[in-house]
Amino acid sequence: MLDALDKSMLDQMSGLHELPIGAYNIRKNGEKAARNTTANIDIVTKEDKPGINIIVKPGTKNESVHIPVIITQEGLNDVVYNTFEIGEGSDVLIVAGCGIHNPGDTKSQHDGVHEFFIRKGARIKYVEKHFGEGNGNGERVLNPKTIIEVEEGGYAELELIQIKGVDSTKRDTEIKLHKDAKVVVIERLLTYKNQDAESIINVEMVGKDSSAQIISRSVARDDSRQMFHLNMSGYERCRGHIQCDSIIMDKARVESIPKISAFHSDSQLIHEAAIGRIANDQLIKLMSLGLSEKEAEDTILNGFLK
């Protein structure tokens, strides 16, 4: 059963107040807490290592899978391996993410490896939210690794979000696109205090007429540190665009290293990166409408990270 704390964390991760409709698997403190399958989406426990196989039948439309992870125990080091088989011609929403509520002084950590096989003509929207909370001094650490292969004509849209309270994270995303496949990655990241965040995104376009777009937005406050490695390689006629924008405040540090590599004369690749502070004219305009300086800052930052 889920208690009030579990439901509060689910709400922050997935916008859920109760158990979701459709297929779901809720993992709490390293164990299965709840699971449901449908006629078109099966969830099977792995036999060789911790994790699950999510199998979406070909042609499945307008269904969703929720696979949140909840950690409320201090000192836990949770590792999970999930594999997604997205059947040909299907179109599904997948909502993941992890919330750590650490009440003690010992580090709590979750490392999640998600591997996707998106078959011919299939489409997914994948939403992953991470956050940390708790009154203890123990670290809250999240290290997600996402591996995606998109077959001919497939489409993947990823929203990768870190909203608050994560002391350390290393986010590793690897994507391979075949003929006419497309991916859109939207990353939003907030750090403050002494938090560290590193994001590595590698996209390989190996199929003709594949395309990729990476949009990364971040805010670094206080003494936090951020590092971005955004890499895109074109091996066939393809199109790709990287856009990385960061707002830096206080004594924070941000490093952004976009890289594009073309191995075919018809590869069209673009990268853009910008790091800067909040513009004074934006603050002045909002403060003239009656907002305090902090309220104006928060309004601008919330809008930037949407």
Steps between C-alpha positions, in 0.01 A plus 500: 500500500608857432503741793455879497872564437503257206198670344656844546815383322298343218322829454829688463648242262201412287207724589326199652292517816405132496600189309493572125260356247656247262833324529731591788780374720584689820832419663557602862826459691630239259184285489183478293224696674222476240452378143230483235502380140256536211405289202754687288777583751669233709750554782722207595760479779852429373646171617871580468519846664277756674255665264214438263422437133224720360350349185266711285315301234519618137227747409426610857361856504397753767634304796750590770754338731602652835816365665593734789761420764457616861780497756422593859775302673838647590814311403334314210693444176237390248590381148241405240513387135187551291453393137224638277385313190280746307314305232478603135248774428414567864466843664533518882583732789761386753532688829800417716711681755627463853444686823730465801379602846806465721421549869846411633873569473602214269497530119203358309558423132310370199667394175253418225588352160220520243543336160247564223444312175258708294393288208407606147254789489447503879477820706562574866493799729725436800479730803757462778494721810751484783495680833623473856372611840524417870624667817809281542854591401550184295569548130235433239668356187336409169688356200271417206628329184271486197579300185266538203499340155235625256429289196380622159231767520490495879473805726610568856433814703683524833441743786783465751436716806676557831280728705666534842693351789743264322849533649682316225399363161664357192254473211614284209286475185591302185281507189534323163273595209434291190339599169232774531516476881468814712576600858428815701673535838394777739713523812423731795732515798515704822786495751564704814702493825801269440332269253682338205345401169654346190303424184634300207283460189631310196292471182608291201306542176591188304194489273417710196266796566513457877477815713571611855436806715649553846380791713671539838407771750647536844523733798801489733477686832709544818820288485365228273684356199370379165675326210341424162640279222258505206629297205338438162641292213363462147598196295242543222285774348345643817414814694591587857483799734637555852388797711643539851402804712595558863432769757781537754460676835693567821827296507382213283704346217372374163695330222330416170684299235287435189661293225380418150672251270410437134610186317286557190488797264121529536504524880361835617592563864473818710591576858437803720602562861441799726571569868399825668328672787144627528462817297453810718228641276290188561535541877420872486191442288356240738589703810322800348186282500524458878714188539791489743846427357480138618148457358617647170801265492286196576249597230774531238668172602173306505417628153849415373479140623153430360 
